[in-house]
Structure formats: C-alpha cells, structure tokens
mmCIF file of C-alpha atoms and ligand atoms in Angstrom:
data_model
loop_
_atom_site.group_PDB
_atom_site.id
_atom_site.type_symbol
_atom_site.label_atom_id
_atom_site.label_comp_id
_atom_site.label_asym_id
_atom_site.label_seq_id
_atom_site.Cartn_x
_atom_site.Cartn_y
_atom_site.Cartn_z
ATOM 1 C CA UNK V 1 6.989 21.607 -22.906
ATOM 2 C CA UNK V 2 7.670 18.126 -24.464
ATOM 3 C CA UNK V 3 4.665 15.451 -22.179
ATOM 4 C CA UNK V 4 7.312 13.129 -20.579
ATOM 5 C CA UNK V 5 7.079 9.354 -20.980
ATOM 6 C CA UNK V 6 5.576 7.635 -17.703
ATOM 7 C CA UNK V 7 6.174 4.133 -16.682
ATOM 8 C CA UNK V 8 4.727 3.256 -13.958
ATOM 9 C CA UNK V 9 4.423 -0.072 -12.076
ATOM 10 C CA UNK V 10 2.156 -1.141 -9.864
ATOM 11 C CA UNK V 11 3.310 -3.883 -7.655
ATOM 12 C CA UNK V 12 -0.496 -5.145 -6.300
ATOM 13 C CA UNK V 13 -0.060 -6.788 -3.283
ATOM 14 C CA UNK V 14 3.113 -8.781 -4.038
ATOM 15 C CA UNK V 15 6.818 -8.175 -2.317
ATOM 16 C CA UNK V 16 7.388 -7.662 1.565
ATOM 17 C CA UNK V 17 9.205 -4.572 2.440
ATOM 18 C CA UNK V 18 12.589 -6.373 2.101
ATOM 19 C CA UNK V 19 12.086 -7.975 -1.581
ATOM 20 C CA UNK V 20 10.454 -4.203 -2.321
ATOM 21 C CA UNK V 21 13.857 -2.635 -0.879
ATOM 22 C CA UNK V 22 15.977 -5.153 -3.088
ATOM 23 C CA UNK V 23 13.927 -4.887 -6.289
ATOM 24 C CA UNK V 24 14.315 -1.204 -5.596
ATOM 25 C CA UNK V 25 18.180 -1.269 -5.360
ATOM 26 C CA UNK V 26 18.837 -3.229 -8.409
ATOM 27 C CA UNK V 27 16.365 -0.658 -10.671
ATOM 28 C CA UNK V 28 18.105 2.165 -9.537
ATOM 29 C CA UNK V 29 21.295 0.148 -10.364
ATOM 30 C CA UNK V 30 20.021 -0.486 -13.931
ATOM 31 C CA UNK V 31 18.586 2.689 -14.169
ATOM 32 C CA UNK V 32 20.661 5.752 -15.821
ATOM 33 C CA UNK V 33 19.095 9.616 -15.673
ATOM 34 C CA UNK V 34 16.578 9.356 -18.504
ATOM 35 C CA UNK V 35 15.677 12.908 -18.440
ATOM 36 C CA UNK V 36 12.203 12.597 -20.724
ATOM 37 C CA UNK V 37 10.943 9.190 -19.424
ATOM 38 C CA UNK V 38 9.150 8.896 -15.845
ATOM 39 C CA UNK V 39 10.055 5.793 -14.021
ATOM 40 C CA UNK V 40 7.329 5.059 -10.840
ATOM 41 C CA UNK V 41 6.753 2.422 -8.750
ATOM 42 C CA UNK V 42 3.825 1.674 -6.335
ATOM 43 C CA UNK V 43 5.116 -0.486 -3.898
ATOM 44 C CA UNK V 44 2.193 -1.645 -0.757
ATOM 45 C CA UNK V 45 2.202 1.432 1.438
ATOM 46 C CA UNK V 46 3.873 -0.205 4.240
ATOM 47 C CA UNK V 47 7.153 -0.180 2.011
ATOM 48 C CA UNK V 48 6.996 3.556 1.253
ATOM 49 C CA UNK V 49 8.486 4.594 3.877
ATOM 50 C CA UNK V 50 11.591 2.995 3.905
ATOM 51 C CA UNK V 51 11.792 2.670 -0.133
ATOM 52 C CA UNK V 52 11.233 6.713 -0.188
ATOM 53 C CA UNK V 53 14.649 7.069 2.177
ATOM 54 C CA UNK V 54 15.823 4.484 -0.739
ATOM 55 C CA UNK V 55 14.802 5.984 -3.774
ATOM 56 C CA UNK V 56 17.037 8.472 -5.669
ATOM 57 C CA UNK V 57 14.453 10.755 -7.285
ATOM 58 C CA UNK V 58 16.777 12.158 -9.572
ATOM 59 C CA UNK V 59 16.134 8.536 -11.466
ATOM 60 C CA UNK V 60 12.728 7.526 -10.263
ATOM 61 C CA UNK V 61 9.570 8.302 -8.083
ATOM 62 C CA UNK V 62 7.519 6.266 -6.267
ATOM 63 C CA UNK V 63 3.681 5.915 -5.729
ATOM 64 C CA UNK V 64 0.649 4.591 -3.366
ATOM 65 C CA UNK V 65 -1.612 2.691 -4.764
ATOM 66 C CA UNK V 66 -4.054 3.714 -2.575
ATOM 67 C CA UNK V 67 -4.851 6.160 0.330
ATOM 68 C CA UNK V 68 -7.851 7.479 2.268
ATOM 69 C CA UNK V 69 -9.271 10.673 1.276
ATOM 70 C CA UNK V 70 -9.751 12.493 4.873
ATOM 71 C CA UNK V 71 -6.668 13.634 6.267
ATOM 72 C CA UNK V 72 -7.086 12.354 10.182
ATOM 73 C CA UNK V 73 -10.122 11.455 12.133
ATOM 74 C CA UNK V 74 -11.690 8.196 13.217
ATOM 75 C CA UNK V 75 -11.078 6.276 10.335
ATOM 76 C CA UNK V 76 -9.675 3.057 11.363
ATOM 77 C CA UNK V 77 -6.902 0.953 9.543
ATOM 78 C CA UNK V 78 -6.553 3.759 6.562
ATOM 79 C CA UNK V 79 -3.950 5.518 5.900
ATOM 80 C CA UNK V 80 -4.128 9.211 4.675
ATOM 81 C CA UNK V 81 -2.906 11.018 1.857
ATOM 82 C CA UNK V 82 -1.415 13.593 4.046
ATOM 83 C CA UNK V 83 0.136 11.235 5.911
ATOM 84 C CA UNK V 84 2.088 10.509 2.621
ATOM 85 C CA UNK V 85 3.179 13.337 1.712
ATOM 86 C CA UNK V 86 6.853 13.662 0.523
ATOM 87 C CA UNK V 87 6.654 9.831 0.820
ATOM 88 C CA UNK V 88 4.680 9.451 -2.378
ATOM 89 C CA UNK V 89 4.840 11.597 -5.619
ATOM 90 C CA UNK V 90 2.208 9.720 -7.254
ATOM 91 C CA UNK V 91 -1.253 7.833 -6.388
ATOM 92 C CA UNK V 92 -3.055 5.332 -8.213
ATOM 93 C CA UNK V 93 -6.693 6.316 -8.013
ATOM 94 C CA UNK V 94 -9.993 4.144 -9.419
ATOM 95 C CA UNK V 95 -8.058 1.341 -9.805
ATOM 96 C CA UNK V 96 -10.329 -1.434 -10.876
ATOM 97 C CA UNK V 97 -9.208 -3.652 -8.358
ATOM 98 C CA UNK V 98 -10.156 -0.990 -6.120
ATOM 99 C CA UNK V 99 -13.416 -0.137 -7.923
ATOM 100 C CA UNK V 100 -14.497 -4.269 -8.019
ATOM 101 C CA UNK V 101 -13.291 -5.669 -5.110
ATOM 102 C CA UNK V 102 -13.575 -2.646 -2.263
ATOM 103 C CA UNK V 103 -16.434 -0.972 -3.795
ATOM 104 C CA UNK V 104 -14.974 2.267 -4.254
ATOM 105 C CA UNK V 105 -17.391 4.547 -6.830
ATOM 106 C CA UNK V 106 -17.118 7.870 -8.528
ATOM 107 C CA UNK V 107 -17.618 9.548 -6.404
ATOM 108 C CA UNK V 108 -15.125 8.048 -3.566
ATOM 109 C CA UNK V 109 -12.643 8.328 -6.467
ATOM 110 C CA UNK V 110 -13.315 12.202 -7.388
ATOM 111 C CA UNK V 111 -12.484 12.926 -3.102
ATOM 112 C CA UNK V 112 -9.106 10.696 -3.152
ATOM 113 C CA UNK V 113 -8.369 12.348 -6.449
ATOM 114 C CA UNK V 114 -9.110 15.438 -4.634
ATOM 115 C CA UNK V 115 -7.413 14.968 -1.197
ATOM 116 C CA UNK V 116 -4.134 13.663 -3.187
ATOM 117 C CA UNK V 117 -3.864 17.067 -5.107
ATOM 118 C CA UNK V 118 -4.245 18.940 -1.921
ATOM 119 C CA UNK V 119 -1.172 16.734 -0.812
ATOM 120 C CA UNK V 120 1.145 17.328 -3.549
ATOM 121 C CA UNK V 121 0.466 13.947 -4.710
ATOM 122 C CA UNK V 122 -0.106 13.115 -8.466
ATOM 123 C CA UNK V 123 -2.889 11.025 -8.809
ATOM 124 C CA UNK V 124 -3.005 8.631 -11.595
ATOM 125 C CA UNK V 125 -6.720 8.041 -11.913
ATOM 126 C CA UNK V 126 -7.817 4.904 -13.727
ATOM 127 C CA UNK V 127 -11.112 4.651 -16.071
ATOM 128 C CA UNK V 128 -11.912 1.434 -17.554
ATOM 129 C CA UNK V 129 -14.416 -0.398 -18.980
ATOM 130 C CA UNK V 130 -15.554 -4.150 -18.291
ATOM 131 C CA UNK V 131 -15.691 -7.244 -20.902
ATOM 132 C CA UNK V 132 -19.598 -7.214 -20.805
ATOM 133 C CA UNK V 133 -19.857 -3.454 -20.729
ATOM 134 C CA UNK V 134 -17.853 -2.961 -23.929
ATOM 135 C CA UNK V 135 -20.025 -5.961 -25.625
ATOM 136 C CA UNK V 136 -23.065 -4.369 -24.631
ATOM 137 C CA UNK V 137 -21.582 -0.934 -26.497
ATOM 138 C CA UNK V 138 -21.088 0.929 -23.353
ATOM 139 C CA UNK V 139 -17.678 2.016 -23.366
ATOM 140 C CA UNK V 140 -17.850 5.171 -24.304
ATOM 141 C CA UNK V 141 -20.693 5.768 -21.599
ATOM 142 C CA UNK V 142 -18.640 4.114 -18.714
ATOM 143 C CA UNK V 143 -15.230 6.114 -19.833
ATOM 144 C CA UNK V 144 -17.285 9.256 -20.020
ATOM 145 C CA UNK V 145 -18.618 8.795 -16.143
ATOM 146 C CA UNK V 146 -15.617 7.547 -15.012
ATOM 147 C CA UNK V 147 -13.252 10.236 -16.380
ATOM 148 C CA UNK V 148 -15.615 13.195 -15.411
ATOM 149 C CA UNK V 149 -16.916 11.667 -12.273
ATOM 150 C CA UNK V 150 -13.441 11.392 -11.050
ATOM 151 C CA UNK V 151 -12.563 14.690 -11.926
ATOM 152 C CA UNK V 152 -15.826 16.337 -10.698
ATOM 153 C CA UNK V 153 -13.568 18.050 -7.657
ATOM 154 C CA UNK V 154 -10.625 18.843 -9.838
ATOM 155 C CA UNK V 155 -10.685 22.813 -10.826
ATOM 156 C CA UNK V 156 -9.486 23.727 -14.087
ATOM 157 C CA UNK V 157 -6.553 25.081 -12.980
ATOM 158 C CA UNK V 158 -5.485 21.689 -11.528
ATOM 159 C CA UNK V 159 -5.888 19.341 -14.482
ATOM 160 C CA UNK V 160 -2.415 19.819 -15.162
ATOM 161 C CA UNK V 161 -2.025 17.825 -12.022
ATOM 162 C CA UNK V 162 -3.489 14.894 -12.965
ATOM 163 C CA UNK V 163 -2.647 11.353 -15.198
ATOM 164 C CA UNK V 164 -5.399 9.806 -16.645
ATOM 165 C CA UNK V 165 -4.500 5.913 -17.053
ATOM 166 C CA UNK V 166 -7.178 3.723 -19.163
ATOM 167 C CA UNK V 167 -7.215 0.092 -18.090
ATOM 168 C CA UNK V 168 -9.767 -1.734 -19.859
ATOM 169 C CA UNK V 169 -10.711 -4.252 -17.206
ATOM 170 C CA UNK V 170 -10.617 -7.310 -19.877
ATOM 171 C CA UNK V 171 -7.085 -6.713 -20.783
ATOM 172 C CA UNK V 172 -5.848 -6.928 -17.160
ATOM 173 C CA UNK V 173 -3.715 -10.071 -16.837
ATOM 174 C CA UNK V 174 -5.551 -11.412 -14.163
ATOM 175 C CA UNK V 175 -8.824 -10.879 -15.572
ATOM 176 C CA UNK V 176 -10.175 -14.609 -16.107
ATOM 177 C CA UNK V 177 -9.565 -14.753 -20.213
ATOM 178 C CA UNK V 178 -8.068 -11.554 -20.196
ATOM 179 C CA UNK V 179 -7.434 -10.630 -23.897
ATOM 180 C CA UNK V 180 -4.817 -8.627 -25.268
ATOM 181 C CA UNK V 181 -5.736 -4.802 -26.213
ATOM 182 C CA UNK V 182 -4.986 -4.348 -29.620
ATOM 183 C CA UNK V 183 -3.574 -0.656 -30.411
ATOM 184 C CA UNK V 184 -6.775 0.348 -32.574
ATOM 185 C CA UNK V 185 -8.677 -0.379 -29.942
ATOM 186 C CA UNK V 186 -6.863 1.696 -27.397
ATOM 187 C CA UNK V 187 -6.490 4.661 -29.867
ATOM 188 C CA UNK V 188 -10.452 4.305 -29.905
ATOM 189 C CA UNK V 189 -10.456 5.449 -26.487
ATOM 190 C CA UNK V 190 -7.725 7.328 -25.788
ATOM 191 C CA UNK V 191 -9.377 9.577 -28.614
ATOM 192 C CA UNK V 192 -12.500 9.315 -26.685
ATOM 193 C CA UNK V 193 -10.984 10.441 -23.218
ATOM 194 C CA UNK V 194 -9.029 13.423 -25.131
ATOM 195 C CA UNK V 195 -11.894 14.574 -26.537
ATOM 196 C CA UNK V 196 -14.123 14.219 -23.003
ATOM 197 C CA UNK V 197 -11.699 16.472 -21.375
ATOM 198 C CA UNK V 198 -11.295 18.694 -23.951
ATOM 199 C CA UNK V 199 -15.049 19.627 -23.911
ATOM 200 C CA UNK V 200 -14.692 19.449 -20.118
ATOM 201 C CA UNK V 201 -12.142 21.872 -19.394
ATOM 202 C CA UNK V 202 -10.830 22.992 -23.188
ATOM 203 C CA UNK V 203 -8.431 22.118 -25.642
ATOM 204 C CA UNK V 204 -5.560 24.262 -23.868
ATOM 205 C CA UNK V 205 -6.039 22.468 -20.552
ATOM 206 C CA UNK V 206 -6.967 19.014 -22.118
ATOM 207 C CA UNK V 207 -3.530 18.406 -23.649
ATOM 208 C CA UNK V 208 -1.738 19.016 -20.732
ATOM 209 C CA UNK V 209 -2.951 15.504 -19.328
ATOM 210 C CA UNK V 210 -1.008 12.431 -19.782
ATOM 211 C CA UNK V 211 -2.953 9.639 -20.810
ATOM 212 C CA UNK V 212 -1.736 6.166 -20.116
ATOM 213 C CA UNK V 213 -2.320 2.756 -20.787
ATOM 214 C CA UNK V 214 -2.648 -0.388 -18.506
ATOM 215 C CA UNK V 215 -3.622 -4.001 -19.264
ATOM 216 C CA UNK V 216 -1.059 -6.951 -19.931
ATOM 217 C CA UNK V 217 1.835 -4.725 -21.209
ATOM 218 C CA UNK V 218 5.360 -6.618 -21.826
ATOM 219 C CA UNK V 219 8.308 -6.036 -23.315
ATOM 220 C CA UNK V 220 7.152 -7.442 -26.686
ATOM 221 C CA UNK V 221 4.015 -5.149 -26.787
ATOM 222 C CA UNK V 222 5.289 -2.191 -25.108
ATOM 223 C CA UNK V 223 6.616 -0.720 -27.973
ATOM 224 C CA UNK V 224 3.437 -1.264 -30.166
ATOM 225 C CA UNK V 225 1.361 0.561 -27.379
ATOM 226 C CA UNK V 226 3.407 3.468 -26.703
ATOM 227 C CA UNK V 227 3.043 4.861 -30.186
ATOM 228 C CA UNK V 228 -0.487 4.862 -30.469
ATOM 229 C CA UNK V 229 -1.621 8.094 -31.025
ATOM 230 C CA UNK V 230 -2.613 10.065 -27.358
ATOM 231 C CA UNK V 231 -0.748 7.905 -25.307
ATOM 232 C CA UNK V 232 2.173 8.718 -23.082
ATOM 233 C CA UNK V 233 2.829 5.951 -20.524
ATOM 234 C CA UNK V 234 1.962 3.016 -19.276
ATOM 235 C CA UNK V 235 0.870 1.072 -16.394
ATOM 236 C CA UNK V 236 1.856 -1.990 -15.818
ATOM 237 C CA UNK V 237 1.114 -5.194 -13.305
ATOM 238 C CA UNK V 238 2.834 -8.532 -13.745
ATOM 239 C CA UNK V 239 5.511 -7.548 -15.870
ATOM 240 C CA UNK V 240 6.878 -4.949 -13.192
ATOM 241 C CA UNK V 241 7.517 -7.329 -10.624
ATOM 242 C CA UNK V 242 9.967 -8.950 -13.257
ATOM 243 C CA UNK V 243 13.093 -6.760 -13.206
ATOM 244 C CA UNK V 244 14.537 -7.583 -16.561
ATOM 245 C CA UNK V 245 11.142 -7.054 -18.101
ATOM 246 C CA UNK V 246 10.500 -3.818 -16.286
ATOM 247 C CA UNK V 247 13.715 -2.365 -17.362
ATOM 248 C CA UNK V 248 12.938 -3.627 -20.889
ATOM 249 C CA UNK V 249 9.955 -2.079 -21.074
ATOM 250 C CA UNK V 250 11.567 1.163 -20.077
ATOM 251 C CA UNK V 251 14.272 0.937 -22.759
ATOM 252 C CA UNK V 252 11.602 0.454 -25.042
ATOM 253 C CA UNK V 253 10.045 3.744 -24.020
ATOM 254 C CA UNK V 254 13.443 5.556 -24.043
ATOM 255 C CA UNK V 255 14.035 3.884 -27.648
ATOM 256 C CA UNK V 256 10.366 4.942 -29.557
ATOM 257 C CA UNK V 257 11.158 8.824 -28.105
ATOM 258 C CA UNK V 258 14.494 8.885 -29.653
HETATM 259 P P1 13P E 1 -1.022 -6.380 -16.066
HETATM 260 O O1 13P E 1 -0.132 -5.407 -16.526
HETATM 261 O O2 13P E 1 -0.810 -7.154 -15.071
HETATM 262 O O3 13P E 1 -2.420 -6.695 -16.743
HETATM 263 O O4 13P E 1 -1.942 -5.429 -14.922
HETATM 264 C C1 13P E 1 -2.405 -3.938 -15.188
HETATM 265 C C2 13P E 1 -2.643 -3.452 -14.126
HETATM 266 O O5 13P E 1 -3.727 -3.824 -13.221
HETATM 267 C C3 13P E 1 -1.969 -2.494 -13.436
HETATM 268 O O6 13P E 1 -2.544 -1.523 -12.671
#
C-alpha cells in the first residue's frame, strides 16, 4: 500500500466562523482531487460543525485542534471526541502549545489519543523537544517519552490508526527567536521515532505510521522537508492561514510525489 502525503493546516486560534467558511470555499475551489495527498485543515472547534456541512470529503478532510478524553459528564467547558464524531476526521493531540500553555502531560495526551481512536477520529500525536532540551542533549529521551507515553493506551493492532507529527518547539514560528530546522536535523529525529516505534510495536506495525514534520514550514522549504527520509507530510501553522501559501505547499507535495 502506498502511503499518502499529509498536508495539514493548523489554524490555531485564528479566523471567525465566517472567515473560516470563506477560506474553505476558496480552498475547495482551488483543490483538484489528489488521490495520494490528504489535505486537512484544523479550524477552531466552533467552526467544525458548519465546515463539516460545507466540506467535500472527496477533496479534503477536517481536524479538531483539541478535545477532552471523557465522552460525557461534569466537565464544564469541554467538548468530547464522541461529540466530534462525524465532524472531525483527525485530531491534533499533544501539540506543544497544549503541553506548555495548558499543562497537558503524557498521561492526558495518551487518554486523548485513545478517546480519538475510540470515536473513529485519527489522532495526530505531536511530539518535540524544546530548545533547551536539545541543547542539553535530551532530544532522544524527550522524543521517546512523549511518543511511547502518548501511545501507551494504543494496542498493536490500532497503531495503524495513528499519525505522529514531529514538531520541535524551537522551530515553531511563534516561538521567540524560532530557528529553521534543517532536513538533516529532522531526518535524525524521524529515524529515532521510527526506531522507537519498531522497538515497541515491531517493524511491521511501525512502518504503517505516517510521520509528519511541523515547524516554520512555508512554500520555499516544503519540498526539502517532504523529501526527508521517513517524512510523510507536513503540519503547518502560520503558512496555512494564507491560502496561496497553503495551496503552493499542496502543489509542492504533489510534485514531490510525482
Ligand atoms: P508554524 O508553521 O507557524 O511554525 O506552526 C507549526 C505548528 O505549530 C503547527 O502545528
């Protein structure tokens, strides 16, 4: 089976529902059917319901940026994965902004990954070291802990329902003094991710997991990132808010695969 290339736009806390709908309208118009490229956007939760009625799922899919792991109950202000069933196809889980601003730990992340799978939503598990962790030589430990910790409630047979995204915190454009990751730096960590998966779940299961890269991706570096060995797609923040940049990256993905 040929693995798809994933181009995922994380809109973070941007766009009103109306703006999101206009963007989606334009994106759908610009997108032909790319069989091998899975285009996904992650709007605010409040926009998912209207956008799910508007989207053409033959062309692209929707992701939620966050949800709670319990399906119902006394959890004021939360939205559950079960409520999102049918609205979101994917869920971004464990993003560094959730880990560091909202104090989500690996246990919480693991429960969310399991809840997404239980509700037929594909989790995109984000992992990545901070600048100081890298400087102290802790990258391999952080990657292993976040990866294996985040997947701790996933059975071997469910591993093929998971996507992993490597997002070094120091490369995210909103990080103060963000740096641009080099293809070699990414290749090294992606190799580590695949080794950890193979050691824990076996070679056969681990090969089925798409690994994405995220961090200051733009139209001029997307091609280089997409050709890093073991990288199956991109998770894009800032550039996904600008339609022409996002469609340029999608075109690049198509070209790189051809
Ligand atoms: P940027 O592409 O703006 O660096 O954001 C990356 C990210 O956090 C996507 O989830």
